[in-house]
Coordinates of C-alpha atoms in Angstrom, one line a residue:
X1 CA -33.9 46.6 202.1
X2 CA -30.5 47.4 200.6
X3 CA -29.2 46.2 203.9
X4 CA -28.3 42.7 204.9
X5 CA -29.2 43.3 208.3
X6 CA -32.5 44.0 207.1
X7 CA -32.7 41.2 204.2
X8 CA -31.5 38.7 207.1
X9 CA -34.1 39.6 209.4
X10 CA -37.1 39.6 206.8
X11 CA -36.3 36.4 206.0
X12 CA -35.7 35.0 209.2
X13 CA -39.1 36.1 210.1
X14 CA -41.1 35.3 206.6
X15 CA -39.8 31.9 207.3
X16 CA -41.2 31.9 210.8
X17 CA -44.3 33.8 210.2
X18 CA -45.0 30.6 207.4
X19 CA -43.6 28.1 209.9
X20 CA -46.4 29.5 212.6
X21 CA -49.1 29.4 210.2
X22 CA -49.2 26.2 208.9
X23 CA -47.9 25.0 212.8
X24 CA -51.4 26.5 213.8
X25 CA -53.1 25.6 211.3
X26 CA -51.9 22.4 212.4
X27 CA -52.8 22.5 215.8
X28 CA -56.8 23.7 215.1
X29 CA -57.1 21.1 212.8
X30 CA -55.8 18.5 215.3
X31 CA -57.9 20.3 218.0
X32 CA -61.1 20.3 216.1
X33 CA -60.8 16.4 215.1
X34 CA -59.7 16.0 218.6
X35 CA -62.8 17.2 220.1
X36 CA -65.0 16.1 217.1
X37 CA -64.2 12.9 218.0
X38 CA -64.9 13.0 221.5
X39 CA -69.1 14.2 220.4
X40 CA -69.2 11.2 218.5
X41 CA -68.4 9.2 221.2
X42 CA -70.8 10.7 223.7
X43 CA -73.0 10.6 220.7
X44 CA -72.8 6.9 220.0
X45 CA -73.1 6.4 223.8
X46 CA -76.3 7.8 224.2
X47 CA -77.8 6.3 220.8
X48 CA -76.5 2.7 222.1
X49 CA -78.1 3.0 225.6
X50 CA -81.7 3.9 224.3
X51 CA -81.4 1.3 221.5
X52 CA -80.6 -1.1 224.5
X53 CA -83.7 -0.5 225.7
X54 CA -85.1 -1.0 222.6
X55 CA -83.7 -4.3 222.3
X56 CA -84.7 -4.7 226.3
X57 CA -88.3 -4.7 225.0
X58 CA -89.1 -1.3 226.3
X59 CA -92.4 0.4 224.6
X60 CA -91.5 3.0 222.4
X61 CA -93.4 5.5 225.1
X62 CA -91.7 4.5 228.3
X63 CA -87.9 4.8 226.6
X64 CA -85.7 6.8 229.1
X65 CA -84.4 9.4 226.7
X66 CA -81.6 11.5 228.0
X67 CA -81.9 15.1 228.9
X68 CA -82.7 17.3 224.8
X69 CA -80.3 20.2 225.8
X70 CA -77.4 17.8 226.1
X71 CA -77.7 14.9 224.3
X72 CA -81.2 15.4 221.8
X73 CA -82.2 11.8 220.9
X74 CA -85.2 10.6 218.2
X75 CA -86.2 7.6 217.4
X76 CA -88.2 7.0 213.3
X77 CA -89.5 4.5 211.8
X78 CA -88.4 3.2 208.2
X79 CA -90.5 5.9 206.8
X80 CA -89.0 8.6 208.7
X81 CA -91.5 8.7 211.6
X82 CA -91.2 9.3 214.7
X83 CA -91.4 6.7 217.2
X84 CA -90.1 8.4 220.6
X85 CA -88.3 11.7 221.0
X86 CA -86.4 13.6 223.4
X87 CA -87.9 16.4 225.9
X88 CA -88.2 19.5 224.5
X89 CA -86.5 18.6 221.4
X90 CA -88.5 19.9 218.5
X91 CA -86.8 19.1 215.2
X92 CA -83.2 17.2 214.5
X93 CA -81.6 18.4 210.6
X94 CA -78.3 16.4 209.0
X95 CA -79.2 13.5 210.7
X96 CA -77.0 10.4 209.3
X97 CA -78.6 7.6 207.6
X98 CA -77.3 4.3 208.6
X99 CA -76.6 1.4 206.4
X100 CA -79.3 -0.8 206.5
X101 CA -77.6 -4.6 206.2
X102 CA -79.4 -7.6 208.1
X103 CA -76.4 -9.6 207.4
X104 CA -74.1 -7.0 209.2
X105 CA -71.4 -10.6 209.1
X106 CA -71.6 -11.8 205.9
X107 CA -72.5 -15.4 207.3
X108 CA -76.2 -15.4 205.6
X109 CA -78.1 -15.3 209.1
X110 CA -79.3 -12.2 209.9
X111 CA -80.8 -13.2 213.0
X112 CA -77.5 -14.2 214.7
X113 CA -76.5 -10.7 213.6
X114 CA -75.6 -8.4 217.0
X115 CA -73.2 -6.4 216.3
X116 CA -74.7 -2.6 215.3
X117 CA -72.4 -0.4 213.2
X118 CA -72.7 3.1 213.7
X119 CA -73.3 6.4 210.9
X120 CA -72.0 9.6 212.1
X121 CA -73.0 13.6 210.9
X122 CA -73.1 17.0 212.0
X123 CA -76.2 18.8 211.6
X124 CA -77.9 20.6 213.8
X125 CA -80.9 20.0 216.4
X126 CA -83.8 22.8 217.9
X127 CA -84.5 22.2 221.6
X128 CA -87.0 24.3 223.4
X129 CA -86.8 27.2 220.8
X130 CA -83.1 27.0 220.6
X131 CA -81.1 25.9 217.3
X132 CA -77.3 24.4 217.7
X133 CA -74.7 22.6 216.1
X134 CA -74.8 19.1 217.1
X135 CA -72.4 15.7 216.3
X136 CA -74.7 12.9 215.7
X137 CA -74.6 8.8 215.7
X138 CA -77.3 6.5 214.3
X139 CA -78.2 3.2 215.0
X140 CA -80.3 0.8 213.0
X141 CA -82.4 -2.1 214.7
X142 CA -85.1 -4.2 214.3
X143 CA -87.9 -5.2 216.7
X144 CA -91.0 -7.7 215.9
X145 CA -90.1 -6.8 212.3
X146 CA -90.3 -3.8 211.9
X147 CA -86.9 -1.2 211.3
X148 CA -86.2 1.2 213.4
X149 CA -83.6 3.7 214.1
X150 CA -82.1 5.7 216.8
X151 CA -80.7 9.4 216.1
X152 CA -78.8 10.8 219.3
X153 CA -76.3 13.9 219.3
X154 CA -73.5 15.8 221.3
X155 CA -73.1 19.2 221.4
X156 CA -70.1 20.8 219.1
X157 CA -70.8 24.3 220.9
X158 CA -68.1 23.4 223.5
X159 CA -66.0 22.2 220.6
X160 CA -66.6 25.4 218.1
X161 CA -65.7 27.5 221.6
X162 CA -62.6 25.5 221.8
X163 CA -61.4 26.2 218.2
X164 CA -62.6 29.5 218.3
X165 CA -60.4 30.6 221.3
X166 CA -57.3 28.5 219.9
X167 CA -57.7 30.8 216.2
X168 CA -57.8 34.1 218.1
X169 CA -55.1 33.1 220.3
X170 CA -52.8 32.4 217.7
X171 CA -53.5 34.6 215.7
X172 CA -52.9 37.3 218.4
X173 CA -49.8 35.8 219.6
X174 CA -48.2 35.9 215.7
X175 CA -47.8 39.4 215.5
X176 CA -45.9 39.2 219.0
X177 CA -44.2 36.6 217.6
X178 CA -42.8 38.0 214.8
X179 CA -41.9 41.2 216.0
X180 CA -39.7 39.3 218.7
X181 CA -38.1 37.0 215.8
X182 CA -37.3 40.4 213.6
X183 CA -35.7 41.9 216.5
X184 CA -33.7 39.0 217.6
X185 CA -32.6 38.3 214.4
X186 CA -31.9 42.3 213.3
X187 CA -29.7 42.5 216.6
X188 CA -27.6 39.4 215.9
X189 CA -27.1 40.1 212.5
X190 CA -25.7 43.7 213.6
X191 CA -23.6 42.4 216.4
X192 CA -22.3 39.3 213.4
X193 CA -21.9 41.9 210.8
X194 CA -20.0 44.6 213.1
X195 CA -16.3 43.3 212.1
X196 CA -17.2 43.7 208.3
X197 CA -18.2 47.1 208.9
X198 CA -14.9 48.0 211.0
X199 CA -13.1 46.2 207.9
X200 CA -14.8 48.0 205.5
X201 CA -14.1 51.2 207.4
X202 CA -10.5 50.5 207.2
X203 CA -10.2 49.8 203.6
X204 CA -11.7 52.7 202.8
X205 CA -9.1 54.5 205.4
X206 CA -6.5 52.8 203.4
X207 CA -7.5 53.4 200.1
X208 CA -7.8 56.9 201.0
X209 CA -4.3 57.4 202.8
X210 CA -2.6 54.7 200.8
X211 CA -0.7 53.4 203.4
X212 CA -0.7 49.5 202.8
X213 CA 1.4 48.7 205.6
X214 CA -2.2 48.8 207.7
X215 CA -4.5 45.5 208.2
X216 CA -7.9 45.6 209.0
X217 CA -8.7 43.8 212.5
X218 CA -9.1 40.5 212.6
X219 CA -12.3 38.8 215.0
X220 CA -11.3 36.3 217.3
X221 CA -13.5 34.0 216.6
X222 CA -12.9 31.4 213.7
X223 CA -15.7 32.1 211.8
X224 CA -16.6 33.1 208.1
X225 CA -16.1 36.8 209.0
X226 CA -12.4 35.8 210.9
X227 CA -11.1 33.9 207.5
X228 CA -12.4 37.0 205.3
X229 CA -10.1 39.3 207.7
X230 CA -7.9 37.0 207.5
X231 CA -7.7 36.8 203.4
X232 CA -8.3 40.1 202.8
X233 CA -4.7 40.8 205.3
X234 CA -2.8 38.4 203.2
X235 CA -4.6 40.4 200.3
X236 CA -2.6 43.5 201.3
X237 CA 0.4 42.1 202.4
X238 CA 0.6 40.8 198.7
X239 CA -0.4 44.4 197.5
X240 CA 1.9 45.8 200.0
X241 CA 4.9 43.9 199.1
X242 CA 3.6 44.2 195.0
X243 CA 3.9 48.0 195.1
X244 CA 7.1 47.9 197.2
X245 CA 8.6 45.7 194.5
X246 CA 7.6 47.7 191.6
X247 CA 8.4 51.1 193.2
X248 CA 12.5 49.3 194.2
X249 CA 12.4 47.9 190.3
X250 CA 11.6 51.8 189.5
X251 CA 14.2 53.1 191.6
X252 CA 16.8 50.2 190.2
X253 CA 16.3 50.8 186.9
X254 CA 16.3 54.8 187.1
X255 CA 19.3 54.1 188.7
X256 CA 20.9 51.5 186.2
X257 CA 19.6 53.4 183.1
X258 CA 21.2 57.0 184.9
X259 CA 25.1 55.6 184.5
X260 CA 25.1 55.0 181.3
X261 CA 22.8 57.4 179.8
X262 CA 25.6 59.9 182.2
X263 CA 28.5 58.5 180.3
X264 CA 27.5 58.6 177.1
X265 CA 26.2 62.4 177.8
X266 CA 29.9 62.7 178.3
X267 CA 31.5 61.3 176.1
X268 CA 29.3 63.6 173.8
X269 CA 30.3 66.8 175.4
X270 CA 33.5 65.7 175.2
X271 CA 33.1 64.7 171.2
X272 CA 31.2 68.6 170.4
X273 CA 34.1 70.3 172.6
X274 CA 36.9 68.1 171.2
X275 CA 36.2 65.9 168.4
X276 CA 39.6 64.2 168.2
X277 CA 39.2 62.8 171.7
X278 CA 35.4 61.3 170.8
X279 CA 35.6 57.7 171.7
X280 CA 33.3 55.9 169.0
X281 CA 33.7 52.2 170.2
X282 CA 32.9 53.4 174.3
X283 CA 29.6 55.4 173.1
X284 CA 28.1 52.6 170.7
X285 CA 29.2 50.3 174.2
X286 CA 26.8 52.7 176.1
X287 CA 24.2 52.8 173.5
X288 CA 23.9 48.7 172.9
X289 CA 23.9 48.5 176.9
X290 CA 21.1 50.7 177.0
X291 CA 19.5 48.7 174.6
X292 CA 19.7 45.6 176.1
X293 CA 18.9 47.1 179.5
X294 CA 15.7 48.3 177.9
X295 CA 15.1 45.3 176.1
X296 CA 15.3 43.6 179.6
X297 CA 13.0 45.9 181.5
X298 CA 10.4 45.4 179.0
X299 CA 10.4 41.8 179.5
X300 CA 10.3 42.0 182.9
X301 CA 6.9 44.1 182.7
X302 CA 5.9 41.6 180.0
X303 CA 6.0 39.1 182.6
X304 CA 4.5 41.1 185.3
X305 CA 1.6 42.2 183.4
X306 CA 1.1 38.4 182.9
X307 CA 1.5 38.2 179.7
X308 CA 0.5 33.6 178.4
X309 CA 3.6 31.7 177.6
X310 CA 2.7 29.5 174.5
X311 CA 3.4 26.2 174.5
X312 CA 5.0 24.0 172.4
X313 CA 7.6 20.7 172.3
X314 CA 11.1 21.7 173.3
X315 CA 14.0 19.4 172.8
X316 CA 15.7 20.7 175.8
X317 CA 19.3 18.7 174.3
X318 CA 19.1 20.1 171.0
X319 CA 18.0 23.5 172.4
X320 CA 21.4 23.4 174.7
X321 CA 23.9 21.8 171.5
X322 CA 22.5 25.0 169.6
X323 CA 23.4 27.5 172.0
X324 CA 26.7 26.1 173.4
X325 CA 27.7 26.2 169.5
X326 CA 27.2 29.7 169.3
X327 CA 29.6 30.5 172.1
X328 CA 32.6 30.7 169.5
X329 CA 34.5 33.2 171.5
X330 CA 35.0 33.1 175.5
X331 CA 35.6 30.7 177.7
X332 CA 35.2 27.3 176.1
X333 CA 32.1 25.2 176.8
X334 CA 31.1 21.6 177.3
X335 CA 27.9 19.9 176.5
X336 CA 26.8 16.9 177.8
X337 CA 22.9 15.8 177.4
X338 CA 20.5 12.9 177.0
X339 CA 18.9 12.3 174.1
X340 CA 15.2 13.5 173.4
X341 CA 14.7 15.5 176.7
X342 CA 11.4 17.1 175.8
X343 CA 10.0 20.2 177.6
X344 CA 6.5 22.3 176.7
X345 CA 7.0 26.1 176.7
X346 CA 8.2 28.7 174.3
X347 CA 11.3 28.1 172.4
X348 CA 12.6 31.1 172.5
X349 CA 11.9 32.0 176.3
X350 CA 14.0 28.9 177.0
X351 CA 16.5 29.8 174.5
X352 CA 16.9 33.1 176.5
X353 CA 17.5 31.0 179.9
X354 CA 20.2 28.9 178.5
X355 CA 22.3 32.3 177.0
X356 CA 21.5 34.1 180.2
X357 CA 23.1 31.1 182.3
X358 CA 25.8 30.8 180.0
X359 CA 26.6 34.6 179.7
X360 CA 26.8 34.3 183.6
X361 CA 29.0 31.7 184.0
X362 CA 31.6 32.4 180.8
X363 CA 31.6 36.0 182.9
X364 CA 32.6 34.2 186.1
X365 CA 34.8 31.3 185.4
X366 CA 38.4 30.9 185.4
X367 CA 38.9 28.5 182.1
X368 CA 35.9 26.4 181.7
X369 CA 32.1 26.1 181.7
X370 CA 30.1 22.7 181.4
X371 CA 26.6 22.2 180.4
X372 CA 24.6 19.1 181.2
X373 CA 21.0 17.8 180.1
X374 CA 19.5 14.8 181.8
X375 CA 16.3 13.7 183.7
X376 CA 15.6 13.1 187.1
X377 CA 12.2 11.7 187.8
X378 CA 9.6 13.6 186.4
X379 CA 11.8 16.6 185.5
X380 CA 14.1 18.2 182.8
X381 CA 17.6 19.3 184.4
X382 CA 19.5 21.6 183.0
X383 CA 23.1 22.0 184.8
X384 CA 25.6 25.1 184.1
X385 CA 28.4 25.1 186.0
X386 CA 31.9 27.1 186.0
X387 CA 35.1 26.8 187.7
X388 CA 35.2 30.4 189.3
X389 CA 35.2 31.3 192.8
X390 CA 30.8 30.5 193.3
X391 CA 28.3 31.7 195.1
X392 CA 28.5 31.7 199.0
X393 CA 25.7 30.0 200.1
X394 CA 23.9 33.2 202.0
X395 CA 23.6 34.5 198.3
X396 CA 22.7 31.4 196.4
X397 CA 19.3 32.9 196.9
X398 CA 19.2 36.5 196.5
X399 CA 21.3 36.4 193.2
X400 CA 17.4 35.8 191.5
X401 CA 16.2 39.0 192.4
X402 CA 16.6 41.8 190.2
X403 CA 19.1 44.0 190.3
X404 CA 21.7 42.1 192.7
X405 CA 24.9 42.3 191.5
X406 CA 27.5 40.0 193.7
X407 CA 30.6 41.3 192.1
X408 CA 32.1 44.5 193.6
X409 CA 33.8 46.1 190.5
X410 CA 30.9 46.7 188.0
X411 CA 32.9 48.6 185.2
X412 CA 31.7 48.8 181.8
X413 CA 33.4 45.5 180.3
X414 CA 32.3 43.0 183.7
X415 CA 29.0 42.9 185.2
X416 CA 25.7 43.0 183.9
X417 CA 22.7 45.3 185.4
X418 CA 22.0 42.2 187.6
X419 CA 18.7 41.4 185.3
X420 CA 20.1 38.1 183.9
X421 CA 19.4 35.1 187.1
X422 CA 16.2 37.1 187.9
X423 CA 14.8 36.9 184.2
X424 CA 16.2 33.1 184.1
X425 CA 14.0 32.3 187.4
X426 CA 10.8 34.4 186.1
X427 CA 10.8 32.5 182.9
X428 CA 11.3 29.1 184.5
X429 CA 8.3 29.8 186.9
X430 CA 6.0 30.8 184.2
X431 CA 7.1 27.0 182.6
X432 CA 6.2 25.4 185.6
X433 CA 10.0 24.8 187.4
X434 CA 12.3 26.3 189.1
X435 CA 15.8 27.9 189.3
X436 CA 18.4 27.5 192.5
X437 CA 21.7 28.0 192.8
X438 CA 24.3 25.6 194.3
X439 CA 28.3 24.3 194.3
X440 CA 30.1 22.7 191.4
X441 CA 32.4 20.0 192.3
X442 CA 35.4 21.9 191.9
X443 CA 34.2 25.0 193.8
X444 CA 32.8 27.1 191.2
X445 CA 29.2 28.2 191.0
X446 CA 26.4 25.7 190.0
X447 CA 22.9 26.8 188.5
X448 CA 20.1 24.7 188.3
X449 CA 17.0 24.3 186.6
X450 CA 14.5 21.6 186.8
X451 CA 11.4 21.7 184.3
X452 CA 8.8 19.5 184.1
X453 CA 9.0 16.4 180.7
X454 CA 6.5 16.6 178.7
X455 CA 5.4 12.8 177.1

């Protein structure tokens, strides 16, 4: 039972199997009132024609009583005697009683009274030796004052034969039926399930080769099974293109970390074989760019491991007038902003964005940088633009990644390890907005990013 093939099809047929049951139970029912009906009309029939006869004025003696093997008819008194009886019928048991009611109308004249209601049984009647179930009618008269009534049945052999043959041929066929619903349904669910078993087959080949660049096969029909193919593809594309990012962000920053750590190793060597020629300002250069390297990787995994962003009120103009006044030294800096320009997210993440932006463009512009705080809409802008020579516009979109360093010569005093935009765009994202790159209006480069107001 631990398969669903196996699960599907017992419950497939349980639910038949009941559906059957109470479908023939149904049925006999039905049958037996069917034909239970039908004696009580031969019944009544018979009982109506001799109490005809009755009424005709017929002697008791010289009644023309139907055949006692088919239809056994009495006739008693209102003590219970006998007045006529059938041929060869011996004794009549569960005989109704009708309801005796001169004024059958309700009109208070009996006499005018002709219509006879009829009492029905079952009971059973012994003709010639021979005892049987019979369906009986009863009629109740009167003739020169005296009550009479007339007991006639119908056989319910035919009718117990009947219902008889129905119960065993159902109950035969069930079995049958039932097998033929397990198997139907056991063979479609294999044939339905057989694309989850070729994808589970190839996960497990890919888990155990490790080569994400396969995809399980996907049905062609557009069913449940297609869309989990489907999902679980885009599932290890995502994985695929997951790992390959975090192995090229290995490889990067072995790489980045590898020049300096290289230099300074040098400059040491250099310093033990020839302490006059140590260079003290270039080594504490090396070590506080290895800091910030490292202090960059880590909050790049930080991110990527998912870590919450808290929230809380930002005054994005005041948050820009505060880090524009910092920037004593450099390339001189304009603010312009809107007052109360309110953000949610972490104060210090966005504090982060706005000296990553800034170090960018002070690095790249030829005498001036500008910084502008408004609102557009529903959203927070935040503008920094310089008056260097840009960003050609087939790079406006791969300066985010990591690592991607546009300028050519990346000496120890210019260029960064290409961490900054790509930490500016990963924090914006994890506040809800977004960063893109564009052209100032007298050439230089123009960064952009949009977060959303908060009330």
């Amino acid at each position: 039972m631990r398969s669903v093939r196996a699960r599907t099809a017992l419950s497939a047929t349980a639910v038949v199997g009941v559906a059957l049951v109470l479908a023939g139970l149904g049925l006999v029912l039905a049958l037996r009132a069917n034909l239970t009906g039908q004696a009580e009309l031969r019944a009544e029939i018979a009982a109506r024609e001799v109490t005809g006869q009755i009424a005709a004025g017929t002697p008791y003696d010289r009644l023309d009583l139907p055949d006692g093997d088919e239809y056994p008819v009495q006739v008693t008194d209102a003590r219970g005697g006998r007045l006529a009886v059938g041929e060869d019928v011996q004794r009549i048991t569960g005989a109704p009683v009708p309801d005796i009611d001169d004024d059958r109308d309700g009109d208070g004249d009996a006499e005018t009274d002709t219509e006879i209601e009829a009492a029905y049984g079952s009971g059973t009647a012994t003709v010639d030796g021979k005892q049987a179930p019979y369906r009986f009618a009863a009629l109740s008269g009167e003739r020169g004052g005296e009550r009479y009534t007339v007991t006639a049945g119908a056989s319910l052999s035919a009718e117990q034969d009947a219902v008889r043959t129905a119960v065993v041929f159902l109950l035969s066929g069930l079995p049958v039926m039932l097998a033929v619903v397990w198997t139907v349904t056991w063979f479609s669910a294999r044939s339905a399930l057989r694309p989850v078993d070729a994808i589970r087959a190839e996960m497990e080949a890919i888990t155990s080769s490790t080569d994400l660049s396969r995809r399980v096969p996907e049905p062609q029909a557009r069913d449940e099974v297609a869309r989990l193919a489907r999902a679980t593809n885009e599932t290890l594309a995502a994985l695929e293109a997951s790992v390959e990012r975090q192995r090229r962000f290995v490889a990067d920053a072995s790489h980045e970390l590898r020049s300096p750590i290289a230099a300074l190793r040098t400059e040491l060597e250099v310093a033990a074989a020839h302490p006059a020629l140590l260079d003290l300002d270039g080594a504490v250069h090396d070590v506080a760019r290895l800091q910030t390297l490292a202090a960059d990787l880590l909050l790049l995994a930080r991110f990527d491991a998912g870590e919450e962003t808290p929230v809380e009120p930002v005054a994005l103009d005041e948050l820009a007038r505060e880090q524009t006044a910092l920037r004593s030294g450099g390339v001189p800096v304009s603010v312009e902003t809107a007052d109360a320009v309110m953000v949610g997210g972490d104060r210090g993440q966005l504090s982060r964005v706005l000296d990553n932006l800034l170090d960018n463009a002070q690095r790249h512009a030829a005498g001036s940088v500008a910084v502008r705080v408004g609102r557009d809409g529903r959203w927070a802008v935040l503008e920094v633009a310089d008056d260097g020579r840009g960003i050609p516009a087939a790079d406006r979109e791969r300066v985010f990644d990591r690592f991607v360093r546009l300028d050519e010569a990346r000496t120890r005093d210019s260029g960064g390890a290409g961490l900054g935009l790509a930490i500016v765009r990963d924090i914006v994202r994890r506040h809800g907005g977004e960063a893109e790159a564009g052209e100032a209006r007298g050439g230089g480069a123009l960064l952009r990013v949009r977060l959303p107001l908060r009330p």
